[in-house]
PDB file of C-alpha atoms in Angstrom:
ATOM      1  CA  MET N   1      -5.830  -3.217  -3.973  1.00 84.00           C
ATOM      2  CA  PRO N   2      -2.054  -2.638  -3.574  1.00 95.00           C
ATOM      3  CA  GLU N   3      -0.907  -3.519  -0.217  1.00 97.00           C
ATOM      4  CA  LEU N   4       2.157  -2.903   1.913  1.00 98.00           C
ATOM      5  CA  PRO N   5       4.628  -4.824  -0.339  1.00 98.00           C
ATOM      6  CA  GLU N   6       3.486  -3.148  -3.478  1.00 97.00           C
ATOM      7  CA  ILE N   7       3.540   0.366  -1.965  1.00 98.00           C
ATOM      8  CA  GLU N   8       7.169  -0.309  -0.324  1.00 98.00           C
ATOM      9  CA  HIS N   9       8.447  -1.634  -3.763  1.00 96.00           C
ATOM     10  CA  LEU N  10       6.959   1.370  -5.486  1.00 96.00           C
ATOM     11  CA  ARG N  11       8.542   3.669  -3.046  1.00 98.00           C
ATOM     12  CA  ARG N  12      11.941   1.958  -3.653  1.00 97.00           C
ATOM     13  CA  THR N  13      11.514   2.300  -7.412  1.00 95.00           C
ATOM     14  CA  LEU N  14      10.371   5.800  -7.287  1.00 97.00           C
ATOM     15  CA  ALA N  15      12.999   7.141  -4.907  1.00 98.00           C
ATOM     16  CA  PRO N  16      15.991   7.163  -7.317  1.00 96.00           C
ATOM     17  CA  HIS N  17      13.992   9.374  -9.800  1.00 96.00           C
ATOM     18  CA  LEU N  18      12.283  11.734  -7.174  1.00 98.00           C
ATOM     19  CA  VAL N  19      14.597  12.492  -4.286  1.00 98.00           C
ATOM     20  CA  GLY N  20      16.602  15.508  -5.097  1.00 98.00           C
ATOM     21  CA  ALA N  21      14.184  16.638  -7.978  1.00 98.00           C
ATOM     22  CA  VAL N  22      12.437  19.973  -7.835  1.00 99.00           C
ATOM     23  CA  VAL N  23       8.799  20.086  -8.684  1.00 98.00           C
ATOM     24  CA  ARG N  24       8.469  22.743 -11.415  1.00 98.00           C
ATOM     25  CA  THR N  25       4.780  22.472 -12.200  1.00 97.00           C
ATOM     26  CA  VAL N  26       1.830  20.368 -11.126  1.00 96.00           C
ATOM     27  CA  THR N  27      -1.310  19.661 -13.263  1.00 95.00           C
ATOM     28  CA  LEU N  28      -4.331  18.422 -11.469  1.00 93.00           C
ATOM     29  CA  HIS N  29      -6.586  17.003 -14.057  1.00 91.00           C
ATOM     30  CA  ARG N  30      -9.405  16.169 -11.715  1.00 90.00           C
ATOM     31  CA  ARG N  31     -10.114  18.344  -8.629  1.00 88.00           C
ATOM     32  CA  ASP N  32     -12.120  15.659  -6.793  1.00 89.00           C
ATOM     33  CA  ILE N  33      -8.892  13.343  -6.580  1.00 92.00           C
ATOM     34  CA  LEU N  34      -7.592  16.078  -4.083  1.00 92.00           C
ATOM     35  CA  ARG N  35      -9.541  14.713  -1.035  1.00 85.00           C
ATOM     36  CA  HIS N  36      -9.368  17.845   1.115  1.00 72.00           C
ATOM     37  CA  PRO N  37     -10.013  20.553  -1.456  1.00 47.00           C
ATOM     38  CA  HIS N  38     -12.120  22.925   0.771  1.00 49.00           C
ATOM     39  CA  ASP N  39      -9.114  25.238   1.425  1.00 60.00           C
ATOM     40  CA  VAL N  40      -7.426  24.846  -1.853  1.00 58.00           C
ATOM     41  CA  THR N  41      -8.061  27.564  -4.598  1.00 58.00           C
ATOM     42  CA  THR N  42      -7.059  27.305  -8.214  1.00 58.00           C
ATOM     43  CA  ARG N  43      -4.220  29.540  -7.601  1.00 61.00           C
ATOM     44  CA  SER N  44      -2.837  27.657  -4.420  1.00 81.00           C
ATOM     45  CA  VAL N  45      -3.380  24.032  -5.648  1.00 88.00           C
ATOM     46  CA  GLY N  46       0.002  23.738  -7.260  1.00 91.00           C
ATOM     47  CA  ARG N  47       1.746  24.891  -4.053  1.00 92.00           C
ATOM     48  CA  ARG N  48      -0.302  22.488  -1.953  1.00 92.00           C
ATOM     49  CA  LEU N  49       0.734  19.673  -4.370  1.00 96.00           C
ATOM     50  CA  LEU N  50       4.548  20.563  -3.927  1.00 97.00           C
ATOM     51  CA  ARG N  51       5.218  23.069  -6.648  1.00 97.00           C
ATOM     52  CA  ASP N  52       8.679  24.637  -6.354  1.00 98.00           C
ATOM     53  CA  GLY N  53       9.597  22.238  -3.623  1.00 98.00           C
ATOM     54  CA  ARG N  54      12.681  19.989  -3.686  1.00 99.00           C
ATOM     55  CA  ILE N  55      11.837  16.402  -2.806  1.00 99.00           C
ATOM     56  CA  THR N  56      13.788  15.084   0.017  1.00 99.00           C
ATOM     57  CA  THR N  57      11.992  12.022   1.297  1.00 99.00           C
ATOM     58  CA  LEU N  58       9.626   9.347   0.248  1.00 99.00           C
ATOM     59  CA  ALA N  59       7.878   7.800   3.386  1.00 99.00           C
ATOM     60  CA  ARG N  60       5.330   5.045   3.618  1.00 99.00           C
ATOM     61  CA  ARG N  61       3.116   3.691   6.458  1.00 98.00           C
ATOM     62  CA  GLY N  62       0.981   0.790   5.616  1.00 99.00           C
ATOM     63  CA  LYS N  63      -0.458   1.187   2.095  1.00 98.00           C
ATOM     64  CA  GLN N  64       0.030   5.019   1.986  1.00 98.00           C
ATOM     65  CA  LEU N  65       2.888   6.773   0.395  1.00 99.00           C
ATOM     66  CA  ALA N  66       4.150  10.277   1.220  1.00 99.00           C
ATOM     67  CA  ILE N  67       6.178  12.581  -0.853  1.00 99.00           C
ATOM     68  CA  ILE N  68       7.791  15.343   1.444  1.00 99.00           C
ATOM     69  CA  THR N  69       9.905  18.534   0.162  1.00 99.00           C
ATOM     70  CA  ASP N  70      12.645  20.438   1.769  1.00 98.00           C
ATOM     71  CA  ASP N  71      10.134  22.793   3.261  1.00 98.00           C
ATOM     72  CA  ASP N  72       8.202  19.985   4.882  1.00 98.00           C
ATOM     73  CA  ARG N  73       5.121  20.265   2.578  1.00 97.00           C
ATOM     74  CA  THR N  74       3.713  16.704   2.206  1.00 97.00           C
ATOM     75  CA  VAL N  75       1.343  14.903  -0.129  1.00 98.00           C
ATOM     76  CA  CYS N  76       0.072  11.579   0.747  1.00 98.00           C
ATOM     77  CA  ILE N  77      -1.048   9.139  -1.878  1.00 98.00           C
ATOM     78  CA  HIS N  78      -3.494   6.242  -1.489  1.00 97.00           C
ATOM     79  CA  LEU N  79      -3.671   4.051  -4.580  1.00 96.00           C
ATOM     80  CA  GLY N  80      -7.010   2.564  -3.771  1.00 94.00           C
ATOM     81  CA  MET N  81      -8.077  -0.347  -5.873  1.00 91.00           C
ATOM     82  CA  SER N  82      -6.409   0.396  -9.175  1.00 88.00           C
ATOM     83  CA  GLY N  83      -4.232   3.478  -8.713  1.00 92.00           C
ATOM     84  CA  GLN N  84      -0.689   3.727 -10.374  1.00 92.00           C
ATOM     85  CA  LEU N  85       2.280   6.038  -9.917  1.00 94.00           C
ATOM     86  CA  CYS N  86       4.386   6.029 -13.041  1.00 91.00           C
ATOM     87  CA  TYR N  87       7.617   7.860 -13.645  1.00 94.00           C
ATOM     88  CA  GLN N  88       8.379   9.065 -17.217  1.00 93.00           C
ATOM     89  CA  SER N  89      11.887  10.023 -18.338  1.00 92.00           C
ATOM     90  CA  PRO N  90      12.117  12.997 -20.691  1.00 91.00           C
ATOM     91  CA  GLY N  91      10.652  12.022 -24.099  1.00 82.00           C
ATOM     92  CA  GLN N  92       9.051   8.976 -22.629  1.00 81.00           C
ATOM     93  CA  ARG N  93       5.430   8.234 -23.070  1.00 78.00           C
ATOM     94  CA  LEU N  94       3.038   6.602 -20.479  1.00 68.00           C
ATOM     95  CA  PRO N  95       1.826   3.178 -21.747  1.00 62.00           C
ATOM     96  CA  ARG N  96      -1.674   4.466 -20.945  1.00 67.00           C
ATOM     97  CA  THR N  97      -2.647   8.051 -20.898  1.00 71.00           C
ATOM     98  CA  ASP N  98      -6.343   7.724 -19.917  1.00 82.00           C
ATOM     99  CA  HIS N  99      -7.392   8.081 -16.294  1.00 89.00           C
ATOM    100  CA  VAL N 100      -4.335  10.325 -15.433  1.00 94.00           C
ATOM    101  CA  HIS N 101      -5.561  12.630 -12.712  1.00 95.00           C
ATOM    102  CA  ALA N 102      -2.403  14.509 -11.693  1.00 96.00           C
ATOM    103  CA  THR N 103       1.035  15.200 -13.129  1.00 96.00           C
ATOM    104  CA  TRP N 104       4.110  16.512 -11.570  1.00 98.00           C
ATOM    105  CA  HIS N 105       6.904  17.938 -13.755  1.00 97.00           C
ATOM    106  CA  LEU N 106      10.380  17.522 -12.383  1.00 98.00           C
ATOM    107  CA  GLU N 107      13.668  19.291 -12.946  1.00 98.00           C
ATOM    108  CA  SER N 108      17.191  19.128 -11.441  1.00 97.00           C
ATOM    109  CA  PRO N 109      18.152  22.163  -9.118  1.00 96.00           C
ATOM    110  CA  SER N 110      19.828  23.676 -12.025  1.00 96.00           C
ATOM    111  CA  GLY N 111      16.802  23.456 -14.358  1.00 95.00           C
ATOM    112  CA  ARG N 112      17.377  20.427 -16.388  1.00 96.00           C
ATOM    113  CA  ALA N 113      14.239  18.384 -17.072  1.00 95.00           C
ATOM    114  CA  LEU N 114      14.109  15.192 -15.301  1.00 95.00           C
ATOM    115  CA  GLY N 115      10.637  13.769 -16.305  1.00 95.00           C
ATOM    116  CA  ARG N 116       7.292  13.468 -15.084  1.00 96.00           C
ATOM    117  CA  LEU N 117       5.384  11.568 -12.288  1.00 96.00           C
ATOM    118  CA  ALA N 118       1.911  10.584 -13.204  1.00 95.00           C
ATOM    119  CA  PHE N 119      -0.999   9.537 -10.902  1.00 96.00           C
ATOM    120  CA  ARG N 120      -3.311   7.228 -12.836  1.00 94.00           C
ATOM    121  CA  ASP N 121      -6.574   5.718 -11.157  1.00 93.00           C
ATOM    122  CA  PRO N 122      -9.244   4.302 -13.461  1.00 89.00           C
ATOM    123  CA  ARG N 123     -11.665   3.431 -10.714  1.00 88.00           C
ATOM    124  CA  ARG N 124     -10.964   6.476  -8.572  1.00 88.00           C
ATOM    125  CA  PHE N 125     -10.895   4.897  -5.082  1.00 90.00           C
ATOM    126  CA  GLY N 126      -7.401   6.388  -4.410  1.00 93.00           C
ATOM    127  CA  GLY N 127      -6.567  10.036  -3.977  1.00 96.00           C
ATOM    128  CA  LEU N 128      -4.241  12.671  -2.781  1.00 97.00           C
ATOM    129  CA  TRP N 129      -4.095  14.371   0.580  1.00 96.00           C
ATOM    130  CA  ALA N 130      -2.030  17.744   0.904  1.00 95.00           C
ATOM    131  CA  PHE N 131      -0.635  18.723   4.297  1.00 95.00           C
ATOM    132  CA  ASP N 132       1.590  21.623   5.385  1.00 94.00           C
ATOM    133  CA  SER N 133       4.021  19.374   7.193  1.00 96.00           C
ATOM    134  CA  ARG N 134       4.826  15.757   7.932  1.00 97.00           C
ATOM    135  CA  ALA N 135       3.751  16.221  11.422  1.00 97.00           C
ATOM    136  CA  GLU N 136       0.330  17.193  10.188  1.00 95.00           C
ATOM    137  CA  LEU N 137       0.178  13.981   7.969  1.00 96.00           C
ATOM    138  CA  HIS N 138       0.970  12.034  11.157  1.00 98.00           C
ATOM    139  CA  ALA N 139      -1.510  13.789  13.358  1.00 96.00           C
ATOM    140  CA  LEU N 140      -4.497  13.938  10.970  1.00 95.00           C
ATOM    141  CA  ARG N 141      -3.935  10.593   8.913  1.00 96.00           C
ATOM    142  CA  TRP N 142      -1.259   8.297  10.015  1.00 98.00           C
ATOM    143  CA  ALA N 143      -1.988   8.350  13.733  1.00 98.00           C
ATOM    144  CA  ARG N 144      -5.005   6.388  13.298  1.00 97.00           C
ATOM    145  CA  LEU N 145      -3.143   3.316  11.785  1.00 98.00           C
ATOM    146  CA  GLY N 146      -1.787   0.372  13.761  1.00 98.00           C
ATOM    147  CA  PRO N 147       1.775  -0.821  13.723  1.00 98.00           C
ATOM    148  CA  ASP N 148       3.328  -1.041  10.316  1.00 98.00           C
ATOM    149  CA  GLY N 149       3.162  -4.677   9.186  1.00 98.00           C
ATOM    150  CA  LEU N 150       6.942  -4.866   8.462  1.00 98.00           C
ATOM    151  CA  ASP N 151       7.827  -4.720  12.032  1.00 97.00           C
ATOM    152  CA  VAL N 152       4.652  -5.399  13.814  1.00 98.00           C
ATOM    153  CA  PRO N 153       5.474  -6.626  17.493  1.00 98.00           C
ATOM    154  CA  ALA N 154       3.799  -9.783  18.556  1.00 98.00           C
ATOM    155  CA  ARG N 155       2.872  -8.170  21.923  1.00 98.00           C
ATOM    156  CA  ASP N 156       1.160  -5.209  20.190  1.00 98.00           C
ATOM    157  CA  LEU N 157      -0.523  -7.773  17.692  1.00 99.00           C
ATOM    158  CA  GLN N 158      -2.048  -9.870  20.423  1.00 98.00           C
ATOM    159  CA  ALA N 159      -3.188  -6.780  22.403  1.00 98.00           C
ATOM    160  CA  ALA N 160      -5.119  -5.340  19.322  1.00 98.00           C
ATOM    161  CA  LEU N 161      -6.653  -8.789  18.651  1.00 99.00           C
ATOM    162  CA  ALA N 162      -7.849  -9.199  22.124  1.00 98.00           C
ATOM    163  CA  ARG N 163      -9.957  -6.139  21.837  1.00 98.00           C
ATOM    164  CA  THR N 164     -12.178  -7.683  19.136  1.00 98.00           C
ATOM    165  CA  THR N 165     -14.397 -10.669  18.692  1.00 98.00           C
ATOM    166  CA  ARG N 166     -14.268 -10.574  14.965  1.00 99.00           C
ATOM    167  CA  ALA N 167     -12.875 -13.384  12.862  1.00 99.00           C
ATOM    168  CA  VAL N 168      -9.097 -12.975  12.935  1.00 99.00           C
ATOM    169  CA  LYS N 169      -8.949 -12.730   9.138  1.00 99.00           C
ATOM    170  CA  ALA N 170     -11.414  -9.662   9.638  1.00 99.00           C
ATOM    171  CA  ALA N 171      -9.310  -8.222  12.336  1.00 99.00           C
ATOM    172  CA  LEU N 172      -6.182  -8.372  10.148  1.00 99.00           C
ATOM    173  CA  LEU N 173      -8.033  -6.284   7.492  1.00 99.00           C
ATOM    174  CA  ASP N 174      -8.498  -3.446   9.964  1.00 99.00           C
ATOM    175  CA  GLN N 175      -5.688  -1.071   9.348  1.00 98.00           C
ATOM    176  CA  ALA N 176      -5.983   0.189  13.057  1.00 98.00           C
ATOM    177  CA  VAL N 177      -4.816  -3.344  14.029  1.00 98.00           C
ATOM    178  CA  VAL N 178      -1.876  -3.739  11.637  1.00 98.00           C
ATOM    179  CA  ALA N 179      -1.124  -1.225   8.765  1.00 99.00           C
ATOM    180  CA  GLY N 180      -0.539  -2.642   5.402  1.00 99.00           C
ATOM    181  CA  VAL N 181      -1.996  -5.936   5.388  1.00 99.00           C
ATOM    182  CA  GLY N 182      -4.915  -6.563   2.841  1.00 98.00           C
ATOM    183  CA  ASN N 183      -6.841  -9.508   1.494  1.00 98.00           C
ATOM    184  CA  ILE N 184      -3.898 -11.106  -0.190  1.00 98.00           C
ATOM    185  CA  TYR N 185      -1.316 -10.919   2.698  1.00 98.00           C
ATOM    186  CA  ALA N 186      -3.928 -11.793   5.272  1.00 99.00           C
ATOM    187  CA  ASP N 187      -4.660 -15.152   3.689  1.00 99.00           C
ATOM    188  CA  GLU N 188      -0.936 -15.967   3.167  1.00 99.00           C
ATOM    189  CA  ALA N 189       0.231 -14.969   6.794  1.00 99.00           C
ATOM    190  CA  LEU N 190      -2.629 -16.966   8.375  1.00 99.00           C
ATOM    191  CA  PHE N 191      -1.747 -20.018   6.016  1.00 99.00           C
ATOM    192  CA  ARG N 192       1.999 -19.722   7.110  1.00 99.00           C
ATOM    193  CA  ALA N 193       1.047 -19.352  10.792  1.00 99.00           C
ATOM    194  CA  ARG N 194      -1.388 -22.284  10.524  1.00 99.00           C
ATOM    195  CA  LEU N 195      -4.180 -20.319  11.915  1.00 99.00           C
ATOM    196  CA  ASN N 196      -7.858 -20.837  10.788  1.00 99.00           C
ATOM    197  CA  PRO N 197      -9.142 -17.471   9.523  1.00 99.00           C
ATOM    198  CA  THR N 198     -12.504 -17.925  11.176  1.00 99.00           C
ATOM    199  CA  ARG N 199     -11.020 -18.083  14.675  1.00 99.00           C
ATOM    200  CA  SER N 200     -12.226 -15.381  16.995  1.00 99.00           C
ATOM    201  CA  ALA N 201      -9.480 -12.871  17.335  1.00 99.00           C
ATOM    202  CA  ASP N 202      -9.635 -12.472  20.982  1.00 98.00           C
ATOM    203  CA  ALA N 203      -8.924 -16.116  21.384  1.00 98.00           C
ATOM    204  CA  ILE N 204      -5.543 -15.995  19.706  1.00 99.00           C
ATOM    205  CA  THR N 205      -2.993 -17.053  22.321  1.00 98.00           C
ATOM    206  CA  ALA N 206       0.268 -15.262  22.990  1.00 98.00           C
ATOM    207  CA  ARG N 207       2.188 -18.153  21.155  1.00 98.00           C
ATOM    208  CA  GLU N 208      -0.085 -18.012  18.125  1.00 99.00           C
ATOM    209  CA  ALA N 209       0.239 -14.192  18.035  1.00 99.00           C
ATOM    210  CA  THR N 210       3.951 -14.686  17.916  1.00 99.00           C
ATOM    211  CA  ARG N 211       3.588 -17.061  15.023  1.00 99.00           C
ATOM    212  CA  LEU N 212       1.319 -14.827  13.275  1.00 99.00           C
ATOM    213  CA  ALA N 213       3.447 -11.525  13.638  1.00 99.00           C
ATOM    214  CA  THR N 214       6.408 -13.555  12.379  1.00 99.00           C
ATOM    215  CA  ALA N 215       4.481 -14.835   9.413  1.00 99.00           C
ATOM    216  CA  ILE N 216       3.295 -11.257   8.507  1.00 99.00           C
ATOM    217  CA  ARG N 217       6.798  -9.938   8.748  1.00 99.00           C
ATOM    218  CA  TYR N 218       8.038 -12.766   6.619  1.00 99.00           C
ATOM    219  CA  ILE N 219       5.444 -12.783   3.891  1.00 98.00           C
ATOM    220  CA  LEU N 220       5.558  -9.032   3.488  1.00 99.00           C
ATOM    221  CA  ALA N 221       9.332  -8.910   3.338  1.00 98.00           C
ATOM    222  CA  ASN N 222       9.481 -11.647   0.695  1.00 98.00           C
ATOM    223  CA  ALA N 223       6.605 -10.026  -1.272  1.00 98.00           C
ATOM    224  CA  ILE N 224       8.647  -6.819  -1.469  1.00 98.00           C
ATOM    225  CA  GLU N 225      11.701  -8.490  -2.775  1.00 96.00           C
ATOM    226  CA  ALA N 226       9.510 -10.119  -5.550  1.00 96.00           C
ATOM    227  CA  GLY N 227       8.035  -6.647  -6.489  1.00 96.00           C
ATOM    228  CA  GLY N 228       4.638  -7.275  -4.872  1.00 96.00           C
ATOM    229  CA  SER N 229       1.791  -9.215  -6.314  1.00 96.00           C
ATOM    230  CA  THR N 230       0.308  -8.115  -9.698  1.00 92.00           C
ATOM    231  CA  LEU N 231      -3.284  -9.368 -10.169  1.00 84.00           C
ATOM    232  CA  ARG N 232      -4.620  -6.717 -12.518  1.00 79.00           C
ATOM    233  CA  ASP N 233      -3.509  -3.176 -12.403  1.00 77.00           C
ATOM    234  CA  TYR N 234      -0.524  -2.936 -10.162  1.00 87.00           C
ATOM    235  CA  VAL N 235       2.981  -1.919 -11.652  1.00 86.00           C
ATOM    236  CA  ASP N 236       5.792  -0.233 -10.033  1.00 88.00           C
ATOM    237  CA  ALA N 237       7.288   3.266 -10.907  1.00 84.00           C
ATOM    238  CA  ASN N 238       9.067   1.689 -13.993  1.00 84.00           C
ATOM    239  CA  GLY N 239       5.973  -0.071 -15.365  1.00 84.00           C
ATOM    240  CA  ASP N 240       6.815  -3.407 -14.276  1.00 88.00           C
ATOM    241  CA  ALA N 241       4.632  -6.117 -12.685  1.00 90.00           C
ATOM    242  CA  GLY N 242       5.355  -7.827  -9.445  1.00 93.00           C
ATOM    243  CA  SER N 243       5.956 -11.618  -9.341  1.00 94.00           C
ATOM    244  CA  PHE N 244       4.935 -12.653  -5.774  1.00 96.00           C
ATOM    245  CA  ALA N 245       1.564 -13.903  -7.180  1.00 96.00           C
ATOM    246  CA  ASP N 246       3.324 -16.961  -8.599  1.00 96.00           C
ATOM    247  CA  ARG N 247       4.226 -17.851  -4.865  1.00 97.00           C
ATOM    248  CA  HIS N 248       0.811 -17.457  -3.266  1.00 98.00           C
ATOM    249  CA  LEU N 249      -0.012 -20.458  -1.154  1.00 98.00           C
ATOM    250  CA  ALA N 250      -3.583 -19.626  -0.286  1.00 99.00           C
ATOM    251  CA  TYR N 251      -4.836 -16.452  -1.862  1.00 98.00           C
ATOM    252  CA  GLY N 252      -6.774 -17.082  -5.098  1.00 97.00           C
ATOM    253  CA  ARG N 253      -6.295 -20.776  -4.889  1.00 98.00           C
ATOM    254  CA  ALA N 254      -9.628 -22.069  -3.622  1.00 99.00           C
ATOM    255  CA  GLY N 255     -10.441 -25.435  -5.106  1.00 99.00           C
ATOM    256  CA  GLN N 256      -6.761 -26.369  -5.749  1.00 99.00           C
ATOM    257  CA  PRO N 257      -4.590 -28.609  -3.708  1.00 99.00           C
ATOM    258  CA  CYS N 258      -2.697 -27.328  -0.760  1.00 99.00           C
ATOM    259  CA  ARG N 259       0.962 -27.116  -1.528  1.00 97.00           C
ATOM    260  CA  ARG N 260       1.798 -28.335   1.952  1.00 98.00           C
ATOM    261  CA  CYS N 261      -0.520 -31.376   2.505  1.00 98.00           C
ATOM    262  CA  ARG N 262      -2.623 -31.599  -0.881  1.00 98.00           C
ATOM    263  CA  GLU N 263      -5.897 -31.154   0.725  1.00 99.00           C
ATOM    264  CA  THR N 264      -8.263 -29.177  -1.344  1.00 99.00           C
ATOM    265  CA  LEU N 265      -8.328 -25.459  -0.373  1.00 99.00           C
ATOM    266  CA  THR N 266     -11.461 -24.107   0.901  1.00 99.00           C
ATOM    267  CA  GLY N 267     -13.005 -20.933  -0.059  1.00 99.00           C
ATOM    268  CA  ILE N 268     -15.434 -18.732   2.107  1.00 99.00           C
ATOM    269  CA  ARG N 269     -16.208 -15.110   2.471  1.00 99.00           C
ATOM    270  CA  ILE N 270     -15.167 -13.193   5.793  1.00 99.00           C
ATOM    271  CA  ALA N 271     -16.046  -9.665   6.140  1.00 97.00           C
ATOM    272  CA  GLN N 272     -17.358  -9.816   2.540  1.00 97.00           C
ATOM    273  CA  ARG N 273     -14.025 -10.810   1.293  1.00 98.00           C
ATOM    274  CA  ALA N 274     -12.947 -13.893  -0.449  1.00 98.00           C
ATOM    275  CA  THR N 275     -10.888 -16.084   1.954  1.00 99.00           C
ATOM    276  CA  VAL N 276      -8.922 -19.262   1.219  1.00 99.00           C
ATOM    277  CA  PHE N 277      -7.559 -21.782   3.675  1.00 99.00           C
ATOM    278  CA  CYS N 278      -6.586 -25.299   4.282  1.00 99.00           C
ATOM    279  CA  THR N 279      -8.846 -27.093   6.737  1.00 98.00           C
ATOM    280  CA  ARG N 280      -6.030 -29.681   7.551  1.00 99.00           C
ATOM    281  CA  CYS N 281      -3.161 -27.126   7.921  1.00 98.00           C
ATOM    282  CA  GLN N 282      -5.294 -24.393   9.574  1.00 99.00           C
ATOM    283  CA  PRO N 283      -7.674 -26.408  11.844  1.00 97.00           C
TER     284      PRO N 283
END
């Protein structure tokens, strides 16, 4: 599943193509990809999905992306496990045209064709949420998220961890604790902070929470600069894969030597998710 670095890199690669563009038409190929369709009729679906709006902002919170127009209409996009947002210049074709569920056709304010934005999601765990305003998005969807992982304060992190007896790895996967961290970057941050993922979250000390918050911010920032981690489906707006998977020190490396101490890395399951750590470096 794309996590914060992948979505932030996607936002940065999409922005030059989308900001300032007018959404001339919208094609929704699957109605069930619009997660709140109860008040959306066939005639209104285009407007709810930003038709005739000029895109002014691409925002992100955790793993979620929002496209906002000049009249404050907002579409929130979650890529789920396999979702992609791909930009096509005029005349350019998508590498894959199957499983495309929504397409936005873009123009300049003067009417010149600028290309298309396509939402593709083979496994359909992702989706679109349409809101009348950015404030409505925050109230109904983003308010339930914890601090964004890129700037999570150590004090807030420790306070959230202190409220649960779950393993610290399981707590980090909870988007109400810290928004944007998933399985990949939880393993990487815990490794960098030298914290055992099985530790009870409420036992993490203030000093350890500071180490962990610093590690989370560092890992996420570096992953963004590398374009994120492409394991299977993820590509950015230009169709390019991320390279941070080449730098993983823990995630996906069970049974391999620790790059810090050469001890064999241990693989277990926490909260039904594969977890990798070093028993020597993360006692």
